[in-house]
mmCIF file of C-alpha atoms in Angstrom:
data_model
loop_
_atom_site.group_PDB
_atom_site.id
_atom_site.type_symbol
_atom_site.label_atom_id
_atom_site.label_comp_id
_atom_site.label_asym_id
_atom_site.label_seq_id
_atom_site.Cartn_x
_atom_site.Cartn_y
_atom_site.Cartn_z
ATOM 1 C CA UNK A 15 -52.153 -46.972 50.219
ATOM 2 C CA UNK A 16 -53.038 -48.537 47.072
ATOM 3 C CA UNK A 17 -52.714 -47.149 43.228
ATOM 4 C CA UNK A 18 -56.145 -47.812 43.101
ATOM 5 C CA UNK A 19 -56.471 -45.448 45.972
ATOM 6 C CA UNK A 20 -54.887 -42.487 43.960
ATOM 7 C CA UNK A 21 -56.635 -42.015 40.890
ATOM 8 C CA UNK A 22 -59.119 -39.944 39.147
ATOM 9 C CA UNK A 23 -62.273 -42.077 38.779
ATOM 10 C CA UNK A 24 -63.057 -42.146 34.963
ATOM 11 C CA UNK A 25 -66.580 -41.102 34.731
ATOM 12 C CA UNK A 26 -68.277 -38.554 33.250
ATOM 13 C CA UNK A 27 -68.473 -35.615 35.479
ATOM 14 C CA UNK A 28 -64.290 -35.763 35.400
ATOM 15 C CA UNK A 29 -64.459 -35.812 31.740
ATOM 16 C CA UNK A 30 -63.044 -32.464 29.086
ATOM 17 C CA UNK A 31 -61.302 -29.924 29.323
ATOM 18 C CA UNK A 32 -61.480 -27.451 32.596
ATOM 19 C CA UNK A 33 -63.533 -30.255 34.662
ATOM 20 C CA UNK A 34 -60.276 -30.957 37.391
ATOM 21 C CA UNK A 35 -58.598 -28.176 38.580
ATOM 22 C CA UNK A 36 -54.784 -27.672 40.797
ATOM 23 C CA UNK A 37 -52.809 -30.899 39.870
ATOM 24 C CA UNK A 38 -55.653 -33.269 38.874
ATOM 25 C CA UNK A 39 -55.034 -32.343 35.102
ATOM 26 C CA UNK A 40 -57.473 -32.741 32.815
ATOM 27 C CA UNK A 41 -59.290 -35.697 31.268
ATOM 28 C CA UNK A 42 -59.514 -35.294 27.855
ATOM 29 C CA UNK A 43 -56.990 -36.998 26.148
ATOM 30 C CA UNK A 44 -54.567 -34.518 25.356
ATOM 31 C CA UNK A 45 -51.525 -34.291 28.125
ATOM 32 C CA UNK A 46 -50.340 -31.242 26.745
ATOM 33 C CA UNK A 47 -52.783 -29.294 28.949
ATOM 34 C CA UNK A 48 -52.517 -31.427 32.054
ATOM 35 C CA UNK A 49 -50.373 -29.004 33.733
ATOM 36 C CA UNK A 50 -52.087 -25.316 34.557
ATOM 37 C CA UNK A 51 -50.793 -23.068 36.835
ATOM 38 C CA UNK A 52 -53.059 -21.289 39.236
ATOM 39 C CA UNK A 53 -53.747 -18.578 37.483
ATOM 40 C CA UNK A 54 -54.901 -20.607 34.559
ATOM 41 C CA UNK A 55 -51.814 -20.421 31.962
ATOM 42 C CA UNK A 56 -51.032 -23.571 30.360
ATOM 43 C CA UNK A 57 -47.658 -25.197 30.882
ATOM 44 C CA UNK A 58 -46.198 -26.245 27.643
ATOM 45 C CA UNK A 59 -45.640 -29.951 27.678
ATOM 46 C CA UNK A 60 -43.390 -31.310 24.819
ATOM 47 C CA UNK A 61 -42.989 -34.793 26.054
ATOM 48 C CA UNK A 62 -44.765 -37.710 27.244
ATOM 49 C CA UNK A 63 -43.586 -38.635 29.677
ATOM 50 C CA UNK A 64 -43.225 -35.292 30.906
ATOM 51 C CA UNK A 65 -39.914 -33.892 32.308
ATOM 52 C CA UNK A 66 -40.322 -33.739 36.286
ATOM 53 C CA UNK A 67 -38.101 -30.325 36.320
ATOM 54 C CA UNK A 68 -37.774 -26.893 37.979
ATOM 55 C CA UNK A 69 -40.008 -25.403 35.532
ATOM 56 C CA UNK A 70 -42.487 -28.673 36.053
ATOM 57 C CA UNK A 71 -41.995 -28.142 39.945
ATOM 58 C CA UNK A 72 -42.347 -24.588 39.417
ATOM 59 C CA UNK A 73 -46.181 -24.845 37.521
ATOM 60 C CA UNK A 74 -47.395 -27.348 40.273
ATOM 61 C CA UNK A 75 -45.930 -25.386 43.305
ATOM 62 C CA UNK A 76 -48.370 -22.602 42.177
ATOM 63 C CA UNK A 77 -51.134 -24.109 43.840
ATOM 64 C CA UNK A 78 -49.894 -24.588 47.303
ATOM 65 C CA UNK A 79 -51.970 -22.973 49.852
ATOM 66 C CA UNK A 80 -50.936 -20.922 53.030
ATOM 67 C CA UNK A 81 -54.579 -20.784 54.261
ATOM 68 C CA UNK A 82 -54.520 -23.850 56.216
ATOM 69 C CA UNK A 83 -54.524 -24.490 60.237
ATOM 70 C CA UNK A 84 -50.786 -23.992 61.475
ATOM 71 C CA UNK A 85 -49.618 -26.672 63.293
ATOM 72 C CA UNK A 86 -46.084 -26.268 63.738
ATOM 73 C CA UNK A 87 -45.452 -22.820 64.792
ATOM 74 C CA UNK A 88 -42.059 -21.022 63.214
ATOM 75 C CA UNK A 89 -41.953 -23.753 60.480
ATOM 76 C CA UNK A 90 -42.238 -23.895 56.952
ATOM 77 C CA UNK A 91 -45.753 -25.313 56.068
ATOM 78 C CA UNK A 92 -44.968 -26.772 53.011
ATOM 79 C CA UNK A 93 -41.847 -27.863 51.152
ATOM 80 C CA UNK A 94 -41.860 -26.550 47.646
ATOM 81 C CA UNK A 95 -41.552 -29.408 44.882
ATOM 82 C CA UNK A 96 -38.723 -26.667 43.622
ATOM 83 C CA UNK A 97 -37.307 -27.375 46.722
ATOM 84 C CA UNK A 98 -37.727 -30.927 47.082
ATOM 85 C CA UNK A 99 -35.769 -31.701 43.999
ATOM 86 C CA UNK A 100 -32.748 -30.125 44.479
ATOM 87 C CA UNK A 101 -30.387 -32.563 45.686
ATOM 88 C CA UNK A 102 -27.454 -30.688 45.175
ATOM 89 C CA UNK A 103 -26.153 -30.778 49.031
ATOM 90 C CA UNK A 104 -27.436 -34.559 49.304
ATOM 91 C CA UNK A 105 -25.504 -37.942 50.237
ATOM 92 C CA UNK A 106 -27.391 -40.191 48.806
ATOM 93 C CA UNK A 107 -24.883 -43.112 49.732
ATOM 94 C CA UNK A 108 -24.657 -41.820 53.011
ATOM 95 C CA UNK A 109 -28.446 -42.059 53.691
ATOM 96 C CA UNK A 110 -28.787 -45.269 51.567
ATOM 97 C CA UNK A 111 -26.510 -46.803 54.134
ATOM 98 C CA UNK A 112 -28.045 -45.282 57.481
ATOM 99 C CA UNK A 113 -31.212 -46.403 56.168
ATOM 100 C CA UNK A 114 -30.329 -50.025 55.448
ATOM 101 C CA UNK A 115 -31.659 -51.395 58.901
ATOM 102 C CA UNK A 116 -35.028 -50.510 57.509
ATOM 103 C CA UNK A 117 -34.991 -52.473 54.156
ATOM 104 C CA UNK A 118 -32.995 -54.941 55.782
ATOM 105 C CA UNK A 119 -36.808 -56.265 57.531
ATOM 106 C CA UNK A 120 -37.810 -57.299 54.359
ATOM 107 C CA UNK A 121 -35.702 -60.055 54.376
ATOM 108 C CA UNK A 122 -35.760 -60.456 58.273
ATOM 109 C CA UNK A 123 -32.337 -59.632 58.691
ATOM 110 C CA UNK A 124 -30.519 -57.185 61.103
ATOM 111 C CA UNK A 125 -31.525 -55.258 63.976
ATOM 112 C CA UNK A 126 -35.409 -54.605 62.737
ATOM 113 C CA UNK A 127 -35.524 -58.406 61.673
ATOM 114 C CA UNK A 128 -39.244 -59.016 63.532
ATOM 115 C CA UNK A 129 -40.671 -55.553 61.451
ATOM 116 C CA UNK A 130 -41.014 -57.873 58.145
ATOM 117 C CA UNK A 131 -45.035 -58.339 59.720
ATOM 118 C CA UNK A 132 -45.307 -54.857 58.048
ATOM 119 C CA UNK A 133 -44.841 -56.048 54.271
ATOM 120 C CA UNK A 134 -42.522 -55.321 51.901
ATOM 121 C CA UNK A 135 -44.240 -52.194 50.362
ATOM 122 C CA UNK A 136 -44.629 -50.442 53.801
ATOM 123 C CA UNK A 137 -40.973 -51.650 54.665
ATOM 124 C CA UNK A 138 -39.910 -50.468 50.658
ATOM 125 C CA UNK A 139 -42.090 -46.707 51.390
ATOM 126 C CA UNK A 140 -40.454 -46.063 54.850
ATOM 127 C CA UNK A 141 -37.172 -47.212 53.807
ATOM 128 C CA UNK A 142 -37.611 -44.136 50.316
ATOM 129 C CA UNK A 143 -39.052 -41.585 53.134
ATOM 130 C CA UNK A 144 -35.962 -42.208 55.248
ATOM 131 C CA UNK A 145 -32.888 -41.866 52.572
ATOM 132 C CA UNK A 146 -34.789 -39.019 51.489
ATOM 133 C CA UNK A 147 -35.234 -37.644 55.034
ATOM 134 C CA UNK A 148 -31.401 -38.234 55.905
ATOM 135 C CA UNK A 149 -30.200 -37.394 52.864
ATOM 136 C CA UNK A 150 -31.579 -33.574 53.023
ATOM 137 C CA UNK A 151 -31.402 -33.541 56.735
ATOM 138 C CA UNK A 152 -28.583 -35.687 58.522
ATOM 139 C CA UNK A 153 -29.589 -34.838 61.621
ATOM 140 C CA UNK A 154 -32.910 -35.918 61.147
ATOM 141 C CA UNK A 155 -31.424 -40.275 61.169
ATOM 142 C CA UNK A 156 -32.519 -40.690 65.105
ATOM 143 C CA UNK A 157 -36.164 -39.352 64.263
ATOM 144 C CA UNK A 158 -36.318 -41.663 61.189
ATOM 145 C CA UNK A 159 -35.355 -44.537 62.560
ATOM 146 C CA UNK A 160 -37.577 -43.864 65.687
ATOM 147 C CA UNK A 161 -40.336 -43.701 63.546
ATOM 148 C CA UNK A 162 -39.667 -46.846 62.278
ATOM 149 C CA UNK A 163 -39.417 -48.617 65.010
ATOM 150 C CA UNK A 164 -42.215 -47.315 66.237
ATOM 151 C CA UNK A 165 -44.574 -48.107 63.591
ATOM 152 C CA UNK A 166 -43.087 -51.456 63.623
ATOM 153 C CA UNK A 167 -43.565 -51.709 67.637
ATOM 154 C CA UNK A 168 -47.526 -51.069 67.011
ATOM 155 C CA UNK A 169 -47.896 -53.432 64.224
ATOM 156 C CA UNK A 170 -46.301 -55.935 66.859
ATOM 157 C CA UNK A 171 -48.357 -55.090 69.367
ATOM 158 C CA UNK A 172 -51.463 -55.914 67.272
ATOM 159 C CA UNK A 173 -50.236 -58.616 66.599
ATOM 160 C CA UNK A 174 -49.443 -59.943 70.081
ATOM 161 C CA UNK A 175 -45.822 -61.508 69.885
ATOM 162 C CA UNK A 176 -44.233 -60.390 73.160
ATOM 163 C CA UNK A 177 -40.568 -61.624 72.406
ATOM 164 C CA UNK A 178 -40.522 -59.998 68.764
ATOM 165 C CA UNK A 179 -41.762 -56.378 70.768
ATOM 166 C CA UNK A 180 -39.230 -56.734 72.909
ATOM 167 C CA UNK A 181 -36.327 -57.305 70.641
ATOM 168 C CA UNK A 182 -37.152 -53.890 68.670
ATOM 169 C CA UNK A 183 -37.510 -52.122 71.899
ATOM 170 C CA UNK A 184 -34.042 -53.318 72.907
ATOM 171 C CA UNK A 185 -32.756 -52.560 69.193
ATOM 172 C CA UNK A 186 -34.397 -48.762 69.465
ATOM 173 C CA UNK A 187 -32.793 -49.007 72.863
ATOM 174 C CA UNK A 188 -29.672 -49.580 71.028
ATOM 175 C CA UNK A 189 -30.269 -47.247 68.231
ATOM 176 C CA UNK A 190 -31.135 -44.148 71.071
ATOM 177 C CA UNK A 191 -27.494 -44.964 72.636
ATOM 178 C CA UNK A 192 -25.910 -44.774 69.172
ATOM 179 C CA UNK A 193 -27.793 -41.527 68.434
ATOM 180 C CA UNK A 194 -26.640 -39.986 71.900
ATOM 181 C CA UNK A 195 -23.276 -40.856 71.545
ATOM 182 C CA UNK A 196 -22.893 -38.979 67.974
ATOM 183 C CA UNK A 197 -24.278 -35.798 69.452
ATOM 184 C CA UNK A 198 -21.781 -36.122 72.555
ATOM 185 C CA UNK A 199 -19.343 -36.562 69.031
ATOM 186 C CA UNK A 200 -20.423 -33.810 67.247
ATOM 187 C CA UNK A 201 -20.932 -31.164 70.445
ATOM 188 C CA UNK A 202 -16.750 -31.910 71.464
ATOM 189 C CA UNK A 203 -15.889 -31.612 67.709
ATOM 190 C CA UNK A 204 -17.780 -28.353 67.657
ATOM 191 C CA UNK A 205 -16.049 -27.469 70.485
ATOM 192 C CA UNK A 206 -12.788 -28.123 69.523
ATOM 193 C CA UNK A 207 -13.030 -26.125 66.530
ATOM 194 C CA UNK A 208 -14.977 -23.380 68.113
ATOM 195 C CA UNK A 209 -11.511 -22.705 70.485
ATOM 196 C CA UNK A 210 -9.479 -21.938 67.683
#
C-alpha cells in the first residue's frame, strides 16, 4: 500500500473543526485538537510532532470497537496501542536476528534469495511485522517465517519460475525441520525441569 493510499483527501467536505471523527483528526490547521477521545474530550497536545505515548495510546485506544464479527473465538480482538507499545519483555536483537532471512531477499542473499521479485518495501514491511511479531511472541518465529515464505511462494508462482519455487519450498522445508526440532528442545528442557 501506498502513502497516497492512506490519507485524508483535502477537499472541502473534510475541512474544520468536528468534520472527521475516531483517529482521522481534524482538518483545520490547528494539531492541538487532532486527538479526541470518544467521548469527545480533547487531548492536550503540546508538541508537534506529537509524543506517541501511553497517554497518546491511551486517547486513540478509546475508539476501538467490540461490535464487530468474531472470528477467532477465545481471542483478544484487538491489541490495544497501550499494549502494543510496551516493549518492556521484548528482544529486540533476538528477533532482529531470527528475522534476518527475510531482509536478507532484498539483496538476494540467503535462504529466501529468489523472494527479492516481491520488492524491497514488501520485503522491508514483512521483515518490521516479523521482529515485531517475534519480539512480543517468540514462539510465534515458525508462523512468521511461514508466512513469508508463503507470500513469497505465490508471488513465484505468478510469476512462473519453477526452479526459484522450488528452492523456497525446500528452504521452508528446511525452516519446518528447524522449527520442529526447537519444540522437541524446548518440550525435554521443560521436562527436565518439571522433575525436579
Amino acid at each position: 500500500m501506498d502513502d497516497e493510499s492512506r490519507k485524508v483527501p483535502d477537499v472541502v467536505q473534510f475541512q474544520g473543526n468536528q468534520t472527521l471523527c475516531g483517529i482521522g483528526g481534524n482538518l483545520d490547521n490547528n494539531y492541538k485538537n487532532d486527538v479526541v477521545y470518544r467521548n469527545g474530550t480533547v487531548f492536550q497536545i503540546t508538541n508537534n510532532p506529537v509524543k506517541y505515548d501511553a497517554a497518546f495510546n491511551h486517547a486513540e485506544d478509546s475508539w476501538i470497537t467490540t461490535n464487530f464479527l468474531e472470528l477467532r473465538p477465545n481471542a483478544p480482538a484487538c491489541v490495544t496501542g497501550e499494549q502494543a507499545s510496551n516493549l518492556t519483555n521484548c528482544d529486540s536483537q533476538n528477533a532482529a536476528t531470527v528475522c534476518a532471512p527475510i531482509q536478507a531477499a532484498m539483496s538476494e542473499d540467503g535462504p529466501f534469495s529468489d523472494c527479492y521479485v516481491l520488492g524491497n518495501d514488501t520485503i522491508q514491511a514483512m521483515y518490521d511485522n516479523c521482529v515485531y511479531d517475534v519480539c512480543h511472541a517468540p514462539e510465534q518465529k515458525c508462523n512468521v517465517l511461514q508466512m513469508f515464505a508463503r507470500t513469497c511462494q505465490a508471488a513465484l508462482d505468478r510469476l512462473v519460475q519453477p526452479p526459484a519455487l522450488i528452492r523456497v519450498l525446500l528452504t521452508f522445508a528446511i525452516y519446518v525441520r528447524i522449527c520442529y526440532k526447537i519444540i522437541i528442545a524446548l518440550r525435554l528442557t521443560y521436562t527436565a525441569f518439571s522433575m525436579f
